Every structure is written in C-alpha cells, then in structure tokens.
Coordinates of C-alpha atoms and ligand atoms in Angstrom, one line a residue:
Chain A
M7 CA -4.7 -17.8 -20.4
P8 CA -5.4 -14.4 -18.9
L9 CA -4.6 -13.8 -15.2
L10 CA -7.6 -11.7 -14.3
H11 CA -11.2 -12.8 -14.5
R12 CA -14.0 -10.3 -14.8
L13 CA -16.8 -10.7 -12.3
V14 CA -18.6 -7.5 -13.3
R15 CA -18.6 -4.9 -16.1
A16 CA -18.6 -7.6 -18.8
D17 CA -21.2 -5.6 -20.8
H18 CA -19.7 -2.2 -20.4
P19 CA -18.8 -0.3 -23.6
S20 CA -15.8 -1.8 -25.2
I21 CA -12.6 0.1 -25.6
P22 CA -10.2 -0.8 -28.4
F23 CA -6.4 -1.0 -27.9
T24 CA -3.5 -3.0 -29.2
L25 CA -1.3 -5.4 -27.3
D26 CA 2.0 -6.0 -29.1
G27 CA 0.3 -5.1 -32.3
T28 CA -2.7 -7.3 -31.9
P29 CA -6.1 -5.5 -31.7
C30 CA -7.8 -6.2 -28.4
E31 CA -10.9 -5.0 -26.5
A32 CA -11.2 -3.8 -22.9
R33 CA -14.2 -2.4 -21.0
A34 CA -14.9 1.1 -19.9
G35 CA -13.6 1.5 -16.4
D36 CA -10.5 -0.6 -16.9
T37 CA -7.0 0.3 -15.8
V38 CA -4.3 -0.5 -18.3
L39 CA -3.3 -3.4 -16.0
T40 CA -6.8 -4.9 -16.1
A41 CA -7.1 -4.3 -19.8
I42 CA -3.8 -6.3 -20.4
L43 CA -4.2 -9.0 -17.8
T44 CA -7.8 -9.9 -18.8
Q45 CA -6.2 -10.9 -22.2
A46 CA -2.7 -11.9 -21.3
D47 CA -0.6 -13.4 -18.5
R48 CA 2.1 -10.8 -18.2
L49 CA 2.7 -7.0 -18.4
R50 CA 6.4 -6.9 -19.2
L51 CA 9.7 -8.7 -18.9
S52 CA 12.0 -7.7 -16.1
E53 CA 15.1 -5.6 -16.8
F54 CA 17.9 -7.9 -15.8
T55 CA 16.6 -11.5 -16.2
A56 CA 13.8 -10.9 -18.7
S57 CA 11.4 -12.9 -16.5
P58 CA 7.7 -12.2 -16.9
R59 CA 6.1 -9.8 -14.5
A60 CA 2.4 -8.9 -14.0
G61 CA 2.5 -6.3 -11.2
F62 CA 2.2 -7.0 -7.6
C63 CA 0.5 -4.3 -5.4
Q64 CA -2.0 -2.7 -7.8
M65 CA -1.8 0.5 -5.7
G66 CA 1.2 2.3 -7.2
A67 CA 3.7 1.2 -4.6
C68 CA 5.8 -1.6 -6.1
Q69 CA 6.4 -0.1 -9.6
D70 CA 6.4 -3.6 -11.0
C71 CA 3.8 -2.7 -13.7
W72 CA 5.4 -0.1 -15.9
V73 CA 4.6 -0.7 -19.6
V74 CA 5.7 1.0 -22.7
L75 CA 3.6 2.4 -25.5
E76 CA 4.7 2.2 -29.1
S77 CA 5.3 5.9 -28.9
G78 CA 7.9 5.3 -26.3
E79 CA 5.8 6.8 -23.5
R80 CA 6.0 4.8 -20.3
L81 CA 3.1 4.4 -17.9
R82 CA 2.3 2.7 -14.6
A83 CA -0.4 0.2 -15.6
C84 CA -2.2 -0.2 -12.3
S85 CA -2.8 3.5 -11.8
T86 CA -3.5 4.6 -15.4
A87 CA -7.0 4.4 -16.9
L88 CA -7.0 2.8 -20.3
S89 CA -7.7 5.2 -23.1
P90 CA -9.1 4.1 -26.5
G91 CA -6.4 3.4 -29.1
M92 CA -3.5 2.9 -26.7
R93 CA -0.8 0.8 -28.4
I94 CA 0.8 -1.1 -25.6
L95 CA 4.0 -3.3 -25.8
T96 CA 4.8 -6.0 -23.3
R97 CA 7.6 -7.5 -25.3
R98 CA 10.3 -5.0 -24.7
A99 CA 12.5 -6.0 -21.8
R100 CA 14.2 -2.7 -21.0
V101 CA 11.7 -0.1 -19.6
A102 CA 14.0 2.0 -17.5
Chain B
M14 CA 7.1 36.1 7.7
S15 CA 6.4 39.5 9.2
A16 CA 5.7 41.0 5.8
H17 CA 2.7 38.7 5.5
S18 CA -0.6 39.3 7.1
T19 CA -2.5 36.3 8.3
S20 CA -4.8 36.3 5.3
E21 CA -1.8 36.0 3.0
R22 CA -0.5 32.9 4.8
P23 CA -0.2 30.0 2.4
Q24 CA -2.8 27.2 2.6
P25 CA -2.4 24.2 4.9
L26 CA -1.6 21.2 2.8
I27 CA -3.0 17.7 3.3
V28 CA -1.4 14.8 1.6
G29 CA -3.9 11.9 1.2
A30 CA -7.6 11.8 0.8
G31 CA -8.2 8.6 2.7
P32 CA -10.1 8.4 6.0
A33 CA -7.4 10.4 7.8
G34 CA -7.0 13.1 5.2
I35 CA -10.7 13.6 4.7
R36 CA -11.4 14.1 8.5
A37 CA -8.5 16.4 8.7
A38 CA -9.8 18.5 5.8
Q39 CA -13.2 18.6 7.3
A40 CA -12.0 19.9 10.7
L41 CA -9.8 22.6 9.0
V42 CA -12.7 23.8 6.8
A43 CA -15.0 23.8 9.9
A44 CA -12.5 26.2 11.5
G45 CA -12.6 28.5 8.4
L46 CA -9.3 27.5 6.8
R47 CA -9.1 26.5 3.1
P48 CA -6.7 23.5 2.8
L49 CA -5.3 22.0 -0.3
V50 CA -5.8 18.3 -0.5
V51 CA -3.7 16.2 -2.9
D52 CA -4.0 12.5 -3.6
E53 CA -2.5 10.3 -6.3
A54 CA -5.8 8.4 -6.7
P55 CA -8.5 9.6 -9.1
A56 CA -11.1 9.8 -6.3
C57 CA -11.2 10.2 -2.5
G58 CA -11.5 7.3 -0.1
G59 CA -7.9 6.0 0.3
Q60 CA -7.2 2.3 0.4
I61 CA -10.1 0.8 2.3
Y62 CA -12.8 3.1 0.9
R63 CA -11.3 3.3 -2.6
Q64 CA -13.8 4.1 -5.4
R65 CA -14.3 2.4 -8.7
L66 CA -13.4 4.2 -11.9
V67 CA -17.0 3.8 -13.2
P68 CA -20.2 2.5 -11.7
D69 CA -20.5 -1.3 -12.2
G70 CA -23.9 -2.3 -10.8
R71 CA -22.5 -3.2 -7.4
S72 CA -23.8 -1.5 -4.3
S73 CA -21.6 0.0 -1.6
R74 CA -22.7 -2.9 0.6
D75 CA -21.2 -5.2 -2.1
L76 CA -18.0 -3.2 -2.1
Y77 CA -17.4 -2.3 1.5
G78 CA -19.4 -4.9 3.4
S79 CA -19.9 -4.1 7.0
E80 CA -18.1 -0.8 6.5
A81 CA -20.4 0.5 3.8
A82 CA -22.0 3.2 6.0
K83 CA -18.6 4.5 6.9
A84 CA -17.5 4.6 3.3
E85 CA -20.6 6.4 2.2
A86 CA -20.3 8.9 5.0
L87 CA -16.7 9.7 4.1
H88 CA -17.3 10.1 0.4
R89 CA -20.4 12.2 1.1
D90 CA -18.6 14.4 3.7
F91 CA -15.7 15.0 1.4
A92 CA -18.0 15.9 -1.5
A93 CA -19.8 18.4 0.8
L94 CA -16.5 20.3 1.3
D95 CA -16.5 21.1 -2.5
G96 CA -15.9 24.8 -2.9
K97 CA -14.4 25.2 0.6
L98 CA -11.1 23.6 -0.1
D99 CA -8.9 22.9 -3.1
Y100 CA -8.7 19.2 -4.1
W101 CA -6.2 17.9 -6.6
P102 CA -6.9 14.2 -7.5
Q103 CA -4.3 12.3 -9.5
A104 CA -1.7 14.5 -8.0
L105 CA 1.6 13.0 -6.7
L106 CA 3.5 15.0 -4.1
W107 CA 7.0 13.9 -5.0
N108 CA 9.2 16.3 -3.0
L109 CA 9.2 18.5 0.0
R110 CA 11.8 21.2 0.6
D111 CA 12.0 24.6 2.3
G112 CA 8.3 24.8 3.1
R113 CA 7.4 24.0 -0.5
A114 CA 6.0 20.9 -2.1
D115 CA 6.6 19.6 -5.6
I116 CA 3.4 18.1 -7.0
M117 CA 3.0 16.4 -10.3
V118 CA -0.5 16.9 -11.6
A119 CA -1.9 16.7 -15.2
G120 CA 1.5 16.2 -16.7
T121 CA 3.3 19.1 -15.1
S122 CA 5.0 19.7 -11.8
R123 CA 3.7 22.6 -9.6
Q124 CA 5.4 24.1 -6.6
V125 CA 3.2 24.9 -3.8
A126 CA 4.0 26.8 -0.6
H127 CA 2.2 25.5 2.4
D128 CA 1.7 26.6 6.0
G129 CA 0.9 23.6 8.0
L130 CA 1.4 20.1 6.5
I131 CA -0.7 17.1 7.4
L132 CA 0.7 13.9 6.1
A133 CA -2.0 11.2 5.8
T134 CA -0.2 9.0 3.3
G135 CA -1.5 5.6 4.5
A136 CA 0.1 2.2 4.1
T137 CA 0.9 -0.5 1.7
D138 CA 1.3 -4.3 2.0
R139 CA 4.3 -5.7 4.0
T140 CA 5.8 -8.8 2.5
L141 CA 8.9 -11.0 2.9
P142 CA 10.6 -12.6 -0.1
I143 CA 9.5 -16.2 -0.9
P144 CA 10.6 -18.4 -3.9
G145 CA 8.4 -17.7 -6.9
W146 CA 6.9 -14.5 -5.6
T147 CA 7.7 -12.5 -8.7
L148 CA 5.7 -14.9 -10.9
P149 CA 2.6 -13.5 -12.7
G150 CA -0.5 -14.4 -10.7
V151 CA 1.0 -13.5 -7.4
F152 CA -0.4 -10.2 -6.0
T153 CA -0.3 -8.6 -2.6
L154 CA -3.4 -9.1 -0.5
G155 CA -4.1 -5.4 -1.0
G156 CA -3.6 -5.8 -4.7
A157 CA -6.0 -8.7 -4.8
Q158 CA -8.6 -6.6 -3.0
I159 CA -8.1 -3.7 -5.3
A160 CA -8.6 -6.0 -8.4
L161 CA -11.9 -7.1 -6.9
K162 CA -13.1 -3.9 -5.3
S163 CA -12.2 -1.3 -7.9
Q164 CA -11.9 -3.4 -11.1
G165 CA -14.4 -6.2 -10.4
C166 CA -11.9 -8.9 -11.3
A167 CA -10.6 -12.0 -9.6
I168 CA -6.9 -12.7 -9.6
G169 CA -7.4 -16.2 -10.8
S170 CA -9.8 -19.1 -11.3
R171 CA -8.4 -21.1 -8.3
I172 CA -7.0 -18.7 -5.7
V173 CA -5.0 -19.2 -2.6
F174 CA -4.6 -16.5 0.1
L175 CA -1.4 -16.6 2.0
G176 CA 0.2 -14.7 4.9
S177 CA -0.7 -13.1 8.1
G178 CA -3.0 -10.3 9.3
P179 CA -6.7 -9.5 9.4
L180 CA -6.7 -8.7 5.7
L181 CA -5.9 -12.3 4.9
Y182 CA -9.3 -13.6 6.0
L183 CA -11.1 -10.4 5.0
V184 CA -9.9 -10.6 1.4
A185 CA -10.5 -14.4 1.2
W186 CA -14.0 -13.8 2.5
Q187 CA -14.7 -11.0 0.0
Y188 CA -13.6 -13.2 -2.9
M189 CA -15.8 -16.0 -1.7
K190 CA -18.8 -13.7 -1.4
A191 CA -18.1 -12.3 -4.9
G192 CA -18.3 -15.8 -6.3
A193 CA -14.6 -16.4 -6.9
N194 CA -13.1 -19.9 -6.4
V195 CA -11.0 -19.7 -3.3
A196 CA -8.9 -22.9 -2.9
A197 CA -7.4 -22.3 0.5
V198 CA -6.2 -19.8 3.1
L199 CA -2.7 -20.4 4.3
D200 CA -2.0 -18.6 7.6
T201 CA 1.6 -18.3 8.6
A202 CA 0.7 -18.1 12.3
P203 CA -0.2 -21.1 14.4
F204 CA -3.8 -21.6 15.3
A205 CA -3.1 -21.0 19.0
A206 CA -2.2 -17.3 18.2
K207 CA -5.9 -16.7 17.4
F208 CA -6.8 -17.2 21.1
N209 CA -5.3 -13.8 21.6
L210 CA -8.4 -12.4 19.9
L211 CA -10.4 -13.3 23.1
R212 CA -8.4 -10.5 24.8
G213 CA -9.8 -8.2 22.2
L214 CA -13.4 -9.1 22.9
P215 CA -13.9 -6.6 25.8
L216 CA -12.4 -3.8 23.7
F217 CA -14.2 -4.3 20.4
P218 CA -16.6 -7.2 20.6
A219 CA -18.2 -6.5 17.2
I220 CA -15.0 -6.6 15.3
V221 CA -13.8 -9.8 16.9
L222 CA -17.1 -11.5 16.3
R223 CA -17.2 -10.3 12.7
G224 CA -13.8 -11.9 12.2
M225 CA -14.9 -15.1 13.8
R226 CA -18.0 -15.2 11.6
M227 CA -16.0 -14.7 8.4
T228 CA -13.7 -17.6 9.4
A229 CA -16.7 -19.8 10.1
E230 CA -18.3 -18.8 6.7
L231 CA -15.1 -19.7 4.9
K232 CA -15.0 -23.1 6.6
L233 CA -18.7 -23.7 5.9
A234 CA -18.1 -22.9 2.2
G235 CA -15.6 -25.8 2.2
I236 CA -12.5 -23.6 2.0
A237 CA -9.5 -25.2 3.6
L238 CA -7.8 -23.1 6.3
H239 CA -4.3 -24.1 7.2
Y240 CA -2.4 -22.6 10.1
G241 CA 1.2 -22.6 11.0
V242 CA 2.3 -22.7 7.4
G243 CA 6.1 -22.4 6.8
D244 CA 8.8 -22.7 4.1
V245 CA 6.3 -21.5 1.5
R246 CA 7.3 -21.8 -2.2
I247 CA 5.4 -20.6 -5.2
K248 CA 5.7 -22.9 -8.2
G249 CA 5.5 -22.2 -11.9
S250 CA 7.7 -21.3 -14.8
D251 CA 5.9 -18.4 -16.6
K252 CA 3.1 -18.0 -14.1
V253 CA 1.9 -19.5 -10.9
D254 CA 0.7 -23.0 -11.0
A255 CA 0.9 -24.2 -7.4
V256 CA 2.0 -23.4 -3.9
A257 CA 4.0 -25.7 -1.7
W258 CA 4.6 -25.4 2.1
R259 CA 5.6 -27.4 5.1
K260 CA 3.6 -27.8 8.3
D261 CA 4.6 -30.0 11.2
G262 CA 7.4 -31.5 9.2
L263 CA 5.1 -32.5 6.4
E264 CA 5.2 -31.3 2.8
H265 CA 2.0 -30.0 1.2
R266 CA 1.2 -28.8 -2.3
L267 CA -1.8 -27.2 -3.8
A268 CA -2.5 -26.3 -7.4
C269 CA -3.7 -22.7 -8.0
D270 CA -3.4 -19.9 -10.6
G271 CA -3.7 -16.9 -8.4
I272 CA -2.1 -16.0 -5.0
G273 CA -2.9 -13.1 -2.7
Y274 CA 0.0 -12.7 -0.3
G275 CA 0.7 -10.3 2.5
L276 CA 2.0 -10.0 6.0
A277 CA 0.0 -7.0 7.3
L278 CA 0.9 -3.5 6.3
R279 CA 3.8 -1.0 6.4
S280 CA 3.5 2.8 6.7
E281 CA 4.3 5.2 3.9
T282 CA 6.9 7.4 5.6
Q283 CA 8.9 8.9 2.7
L284 CA 7.3 12.4 2.9
A285 CA 7.8 12.6 6.7
D286 CA 11.5 11.8 6.1
L287 CA 11.8 14.5 3.4
A288 CA 10.1 17.0 5.8
G289 CA 12.9 16.3 8.2
C290 CA 10.9 14.5 10.9
R291 CA 12.8 12.5 13.5
F292 CA 12.1 8.7 13.5
A293 CA 11.9 6.2 16.4
F294 CA 11.6 2.5 16.5
N295 CA 8.1 1.1 16.8
Q296 CA 8.1 -2.4 18.3
R297 CA 4.6 -3.3 17.2
D298 CA 5.2 -2.5 13.5
R299 CA 8.9 -3.6 13.7
A300 CA 9.8 -0.4 11.8
L301 CA 11.4 3.0 12.3
L302 CA 8.5 5.5 12.1
P303 CA 8.3 9.2 12.3
K304 CA 8.0 10.3 15.9
H305 CA 4.7 12.0 16.9
D306 CA 2.8 12.9 20.0
A307 CA -0.8 11.7 20.7
A308 CA -2.1 14.6 18.6
G309 CA 0.1 13.8 15.6
R310 CA 2.7 16.6 16.0
T311 CA 6.1 15.5 14.6
S312 CA 9.5 16.8 15.6
V313 CA 9.1 19.5 12.9
P314 CA 6.9 22.4 13.9
G315 CA 3.9 22.7 11.5
V316 CA 4.2 19.1 10.3
Y317 CA 1.6 16.6 11.4
L318 CA 1.0 12.9 10.9
A319 CA -2.3 11.1 10.8
G320 CA -3.5 7.6 9.9
D321 CA -1.6 4.5 8.9
G322 CA 1.3 6.6 7.6
A323 CA 2.2 7.2 11.2
G324 CA 2.0 3.6 12.3
I325 CA -0.6 0.9 11.4
A326 CA -3.8 1.4 13.3
G327 CA -6.6 0.9 10.8
A328 CA -9.3 3.0 9.2
D329 CA -11.4 3.9 12.3
A330 CA -8.2 5.2 14.0
A331 CA -7.3 7.0 10.8
E332 CA -10.5 9.0 10.8
R333 CA -9.9 10.0 14.4
A334 CA -6.2 10.8 13.9
G335 CA -7.0 13.0 11.0
E336 CA -9.4 15.1 12.9
R337 CA -7.0 15.2 15.9
A338 CA -4.1 16.4 13.8
A339 CA -6.2 19.1 12.3
L340 CA -7.2 20.3 15.8
A341 CA -3.5 20.4 16.7
L342 CA -2.8 22.5 13.7
L343 CA -5.5 24.9 14.7
Q344 CA -4.3 25.1 18.2
D345 CA -0.7 25.7 17.1
R346 CA -1.9 28.6 14.9
G347 CA -3.7 30.1 17.8
L348 CA -7.1 29.5 16.3
P349 CA -10.2 28.3 18.3
H350 CA -10.2 24.6 18.7
D351 CA -12.1 22.1 20.9
P352 CA -10.0 20.6 23.7
T353 CA -12.8 18.3 24.9
R354 CA -13.1 16.8 21.4
A355 CA -9.4 16.5 21.2
A356 CA -9.3 14.6 24.5
T357 CA -12.1 12.3 23.4
L358 CA -10.3 11.5 20.1
E359 CA -7.1 10.7 22.0
A360 CA -8.9 8.4 24.3
E361 CA -10.5 6.5 21.4
L362 CA -7.1 6.3 19.7
A363 CA -5.5 4.8 22.8
R364 CA -8.2 2.2 23.0
I365 CA -7.7 1.2 19.3
G366 CA -4.0 1.1 20.0
R367 CA -4.6 -1.5 22.7
F368 CA -6.7 -3.5 20.3
R369 CA -3.9 -3.3 17.7
D370 CA -1.6 -5.0 20.3
V371 CA -4.1 -7.9 20.4
L372 CA -4.3 -8.1 16.6
E373 CA -0.5 -8.2 16.3
A374 CA -0.4 -11.1 18.8
A375 CA -3.1 -12.9 16.8
F376 CA -1.6 -12.3 13.4
P377 CA 2.2 -12.2 14.1
F378 CA 4.7 -11.2 11.5
P379 CA 7.0 -14.1 10.7
A380 CA 10.3 -12.2 11.0
H381 CA 12.1 -15.4 11.6
W382 CA 11.5 -16.4 8.0
V383 CA 14.6 -14.5 6.7
K384 CA 17.1 -16.8 8.4
N385 CA 15.9 -19.6 6.1
T386 CA 15.3 -17.5 3.0
A387 CA 17.1 -19.5 0.3
D388 CA 20.1 -17.7 -1.3
A389 CA 18.5 -18.1 -4.7
T390 CA 15.3 -16.2 -3.7
T391 CA 14.9 -12.8 -5.2
L392 CA 14.8 -10.3 -2.4
C393 CA 14.7 -7.0 -4.3
R394 CA 12.1 -7.3 -7.1
C395 CA 13.2 -4.0 -8.9
E396 CA 16.9 -4.6 -9.2
E397 CA 16.5 -8.4 -9.1
I398 CA 19.0 -9.0 -6.2
T399 CA 18.8 -12.4 -4.5
A400 CA 19.0 -13.0 -0.7
G401 CA 22.3 -14.7 -1.3
E402 CA 23.8 -11.6 -3.0
V403 CA 22.6 -9.5 -0.1
R404 CA 24.1 -11.9 2.4
A405 CA 27.4 -11.9 0.5
A406 CA 27.5 -8.1 0.4
I407 CA 26.9 -7.9 4.2
S408 CA 29.8 -10.2 5.0
R409 CA 32.2 -9.0 2.3
F410 CA 31.8 -5.3 3.2
G411 CA 31.1 -5.8 7.0
V412 CA 27.9 -3.9 6.6
H413 CA 25.9 -2.9 9.7
E414 CA 23.6 -0.3 8.4
L415 CA 20.8 -0.3 5.8
N416 CA 22.0 2.6 3.7
R417 CA 25.4 1.2 3.5
L418 CA 23.9 -2.1 2.4
K419 CA 22.0 -0.2 -0.3
A420 CA 25.2 1.4 -1.5
V421 CA 27.1 -1.9 -1.8
S422 CA 24.2 -4.2 -3.0
R423 CA 21.7 -1.9 -4.7
V424 CA 18.9 -3.2 -2.4
G425 CA 16.3 -0.5 -2.1
M426 CA 17.8 1.5 -5.0
G427 CA 15.2 0.5 -7.5
R428 CA 12.0 2.2 -8.5
C429 CA 10.0 1.2 -5.5
Q430 CA 12.6 2.9 -3.2
G431 CA 12.5 -0.1 -0.8
R432 CA 8.7 -0.1 -0.3
V433 CA 8.7 -3.8 -1.1
C434 CA 12.1 -5.0 -0.1
G435 CA 12.9 -2.6 2.8
A436 CA 11.4 -4.7 5.6
A437 CA 13.1 -7.8 4.3
A438 CA 16.5 -6.1 3.9
A439 CA 16.3 -4.8 7.4
E440 CA 15.3 -8.2 8.9
L441 CA 18.0 -10.0 6.9
L442 CA 20.7 -7.5 7.9
A443 CA 19.7 -7.7 11.6
H444 CA 19.8 -11.5 11.4
E445 CA 23.1 -11.7 9.7
T446 CA 24.7 -9.3 12.1
N447 CA 23.1 -10.8 15.2
R448 CA 21.3 -7.7 16.2
G449 CA 17.7 -6.6 16.7
V450 CA 16.0 -5.0 13.6
E451 CA 15.8 -1.7 15.5
A452 CA 19.6 -1.5 15.3
V453 CA 20.1 -1.5 11.5
G454 CA 18.6 1.8 10.6
R455 CA 16.2 2.6 7.8
L456 CA 16.5 3.5 4.1
R457 CA 16.7 7.2 3.7
S458 CA 14.0 8.6 1.4
Q459 CA 14.8 10.4 -1.7
A460 CA 12.9 12.7 -4.0
P461 CA 11.1 11.9 -6.2
V462 CA 9.4 9.5 -3.8
K463 CA 7.9 7.8 -6.8
P464 CA 9.0 7.9 -10.4
V465 CA 8.3 11.1 -12.2
P466 CA 9.5 12.0 -15.7
L467 CA 13.0 13.2 -15.6
T468 CA 12.1 16.4 -17.6
L469 CA 9.6 17.3 -14.9
A470 CA 12.1 16.8 -12.0
L471 CA 14.7 18.9 -13.8
A472 CA 12.3 21.7 -14.6
A473 CA 11.2 21.8 -11.0
Q474 CA 14.8 21.9 -9.8
R475 CA 15.6 24.8 -12.1
E476 CA 12.5 26.7 -10.9
A477 CA 13.5 26.1 -7.3
A478 CA 17.0 27.4 -8.0
E479 CA 15.8 30.7 -9.5
Ligands
FAD507 C1 -4.7 -2.2 -0.2 C2 -5.2 -2.1 1.2 C3 -6.5 -2.6 1.5 C4 -7.0 -2.4 2.7 N1 -8.2 -2.9 3.0 C5 -8.8 -2.8 4.2 C6 -10.0 -3.3 4.5 O1 -10.7 -3.9 3.6 N2 -10.5 -3.2 5.7 C7 -9.8 -2.5 6.7 O2 -10.3 -2.4 7.8 N3 -8.7 -2.0 6.4 C8 -8.1 -2.1 5.2 N4 -6.8 -1.6 5.0 C9 -6.2 -0.8 6.0 C10 -6.9 0.6 5.8 O3 -6.9 0.9 4.5 C11 -6.2 1.7 6.4 O4 -6.2 1.4 7.8 C12 -6.9 3.0 6.2 O5 -7.2 3.2 4.8 C13 -5.9 4.1 6.6 O6 -6.4 5.3 6.2 P1 -5.4 6.5 5.9 O7 -6.2 7.7 5.6 O8 -4.4 6.6 6.9 O9 -4.6 6.1 4.6 P2 -5.1 5.5 3.2 O10 -6.5 5.2 3.2 O11 -4.1 4.6 2.7 O12 -5.0 6.9 2.3 C14 -3.7 7.4 2.0 C15 -3.9 8.2 0.7 O13 -2.7 9.0 0.5 C16 -2.4 9.0 -0.8 N5 -0.9 9.3 -0.9 C17 0.1 8.7 -0.3 N6 1.3 9.3 -0.6 C18 1.0 10.2 -1.5 C19 1.8 11.2 -2.3 N7 3.1 11.2 -2.1 N8 1.2 12.0 -3.1 C20 -0.2 12.0 -3.3 N9 -1.0 11.1 -2.6 C21 -0.4 10.3 -1.7 C22 -2.7 7.7 -1.4 O14 -3.0 7.7 -2.7 C23 -4.0 7.3 -0.5 O15 -5.2 7.6 -1.2 C24 -6.3 -1.8 3.7 C25 -5.0 -1.2 3.4 C26 -4.5 -1.4 2.2 C27 -3.1 -0.9 1.9
FES508 S1 1.3 -3.1 -9.5 FE1 2.5 -2.1 -8.0 S2 2.8 -0.2 -8.8 FE2 1.5 -1.1 -10.2

C-alpha cells in the first residue's frame, strides 16, 4: 500500500521511471518522494538497523529521504523533481 | 577596502526568499541597490507561501486559505523585482567565510563576495523523540502540509495529527477541507491552556477567532479532539498502523496509517553561527538564538537577521522584519532610509511578539517528556542512537555540554546536523544533569550546513586557498 494518496493532478501527463527495476508511472509535478511514495511504502532502509524510512520533514531539513539511482548518484527525494527515466533504488541499505 | 569605489562594492546577499527575504529584497531595490537573493527552493514564497512545481487546478484560496491575498502579494511583488536583482533559485548557501559565501547551484559551487548579508533562513518543525516516530507514514506537521500544499497528496487514508502549536489545528483543518480522512487531533497540551488565547483577543482578534472557528469546524465534522495527551507511542512494524497514548491515567489507541507530528517550530541558525554571530538564550523558544537588536542587527557588523530564523514569530512578523533589516542595512551604509517607517515596523513587531507569548502559553512545548522517554526510543534518526545510549554517554563521560555529548555519543553528527535531534538532546542533557536547558550550550554549526557532494566541497576549498 502506498503511503501518499493523490488528491489532485491525477490526470497530469505521466512520467515513466523505475523503482527497484520495476517500471512505474508518476505525474508531472511530482517530487521524487511523491513519485515513490504514491507507489510504495518506503524510500530506503536506514544505515545501521536497515529499518524502513520514508522521509519526515519534506522540506530538506531532516535528510531522511536520500535515495540512490542505479547510476550511483544520490539525491534528496523531497527536494528533487522527478525526471523521466530515473532508475531509483530503495533496496540498498547503505546510502552514505 | 579603500581601493574600491562605492560602485564596486559587492552586492548585498539575502539568504531565503520567504516573506522575510522578499520584503528585504524589495526595500533594498527601492533604495537603488541590487541584491543577490538565493534560496534552496525552486520558487519564491518560503515555507508558508511555498509554490507548487506545476499548476494543478487549485486556486490560491484553496492553497493558502485566509492568507491567499498575502501569498499572492508576495509572489507578485517578488516577480516585479525581476531585472532589478539577481535571484538564484535552487541554490544552497552551504558555507560562509571571510566575507564570502559558498553557494551550490546547478551542480557547481560558486563563491560570492557580499557586502551586507541578510539571513532570512526561516524555520523547520521542532519535535521530540517518541517510540515509532521513524516509521514510514509519520511526517512532521510541516511535511504533512507540504505534501498537501505543494504536491496535492494526503499522507494517509486515515490520518492523525499530533503535537502542539497553531500548525496542529491548521494542518488538520486544511486536510479536512481538502477532503482527506482525519481520524483525530491529539493535542499534548491540556484544554485549559487554550484559555490563554483569550488574552490574545485584544491584540489580534481576527487570528484568535479564526483559530476558534477552525477548531469548531473540526468538531462539527466529527473529528475527535483530544487534549492533554501524553506517553504517545506510534505502533507498526514496517509502517504506521496505530497510535497509542495515555490521558488521565487511561490508555487509548487509535488505528491510523498516517501521522502528522510537530511541537511548533525551531529556527534555522546555522548560517548565523558560521557568520560568527553571538548567541543568547531565548526563553520563549527554549533555544540559543543569534542575538539581534529590534532592527535585526547581529553582533557582526553587516550581518542582519530577519524572520523565523531569528526566533519564531510567524509570517506577518517575517515580512516586517525583512523590511526592517533592509532599512538597517541602508542606514549602516549611510544611504537614505525612512526612520518613521522603521519605527512603525518595530512597533508592529513588538505587538506580534506579545501575541507570540500568548500562543506559547496556549500551545506549550512538552519539554518534560524527555524525562520519561524510554531508553529504547531512537533519539537521533540519522545515526540511530537511542535515548538510553545518550543517557549512558552522559553519565559515563560526565558530560555537561552539548558538543561534548556529540563527540562521545555521535548525537547531532549525522546528516541533519542536529536539526531534528538537537532540541531533544539539549532537553535530555539538561534533565540528566539537573540544569536548565539554557545551561547545556548548543551544537556548533559546521560547513556544509547541508550535504553537498564531496567533490564540490573540496573544489571550493581549493579555490578559497588559492
Ligand atoms: C513547513 C512549515 C509550514 C508552515 N505553515 C504555516 C502556515 O500554514 N501558516 C502560518 O501562519 N505559518 C506557517 N509556518 C510558519 C511560517 O512559515 C513562517 O512563520 C514564515 O514562513 C517565516 O518566513 P521566513 O521568511 O522567516 O522564512 P521561510 O518562509 O521559512 O523562508 C526561508 C527560506 O530560506 C531558504 N533557506 C534557508 N536556508 C537556506 C540556505 N542555507 N541556502 C539557501 N536557502 C535557504 C529556505 O529554502 C526558505 O525558502 C510554517 C512553517 C513551516 C516550517
Ligand atoms: S524528508 Fe526531510 S529532507 Fe527530505
């Protein structure tokens, strides 16, 4: 079950991306955080105890929402706009 | 200095394009200066007047409610400054040194000399650790509001709002209006605290009445409001599935899949620290904050503070403080400025300050929570350090000061730099050592104030050394 529920923008143009290899669709105007959490119930696993995390502040303060792309690039999900074709991983525990 | 003529002086630099930064920029431009405004966000507005990434069919009334006119005015006034200032959106100012700022923008770091620095960096949610607060589905109140306002999403299908502060009722009400399913509002303060709001009536009747109306509308909609909630525990294994609490000795539990949690706000003070500003304890905010006079002047000449980054006072105060700080900058440069306007702004700020005292009494911070925080509860979310580990470090090393606690326990050493755990660490250290929270110090800020790619930081250091 996804964590976030869309109230608007449900008909905006779709943006394709992959989540742990699975093709997904988000909507124009989504942050990476929104794109992931409207499909899934976590962004990442924590560094030390591998417990699921899904961000906290959504305003770039807590740094709890860093995700990795398949390319190895890291980004802060709440303050990055989704771009088409992003290949996002939530499985990898170690992001630091 | 003497080699430069006035026209060669570097630009004034404003950090933050929220209500404070926008009004500061406007006043500087009106006086003929050309400031550089930087903000991490993609568009102006700051926290309260944050803009969406794309239009989504909602009106500004839908987004900003009673504050729609103010939001529109700020966005419009800032747009009208186009061409008369430099504005870098999506630009993180991550270091300040020797009159220069390191700014990460479009994948590179740029060094900018500045002459006159207005810090309008705003605030983020204040929280204390509670069991289960790292579970997916728990967001700060501000985070819950951003999901709704800027992304048009609800944080769950059955949502509980928990904590203290005006934002608690505001966000719950905004969710209700947007058609989301709000299960309950859990207020950590006793109902009796709300009578303090009556003292606010003569100061700002419209604001108090609006708050009362929102509460009444929440009740009418059948949303349970619980006051005096304590010993809160968030339940779930991989995500939230309930919240439990105690009230008057009785245990309560409510199923939910989303929680918005916050205990009012805390100022973003890292840049003032890097700029070398002296700090002093602020009783109302229970925090060490950069010292400033009524105009926003800090202990460092040429460095000014405005808005919530200087102490929590709200958006209306931020607009006034931004303009006031800009007038101080003009005066200190020997430029024409309007002393009558400055006096009016200071009087209005003082009045808002008195109202803030009322709000603090009506929505008190539950500092006493830390004495009962279970040892197993995660205190530092980044480094995953429990309250018990922090307690053990305090007693084993005889710690009395926050930076020492950081060194021996790693609390505050993680990526958030103590933005999330700092208040809790200070309260816990004060409690464990039987002192007031003003006595334990504050976490020293370090560059980069937020994570930047290592390669950028190193390149900037090399450049600075050359
Ligand atoms: C999430 C949230 C929601 C809120 N909602 C409401 C509300 O609905 N109603 C209400 O009355 N009040 C609300 N408040 C309080 C209100 O937002 C503030 O009182 C008001 O926004 C303060 O204005 P400001 O200009 O001081 O700071 P802000 O509006 O916070 O603006 C500060 C700006 O500085 C930028 N910034 C900070 N540090 C850096 C840096 N190092 N580099 C680059 N840019 C930086 C930030 O990106 C931000 O845009 C909210 C606060 C928060 C945190
Ligand atoms: S959710 Fe806090 S930084 Fe992204």
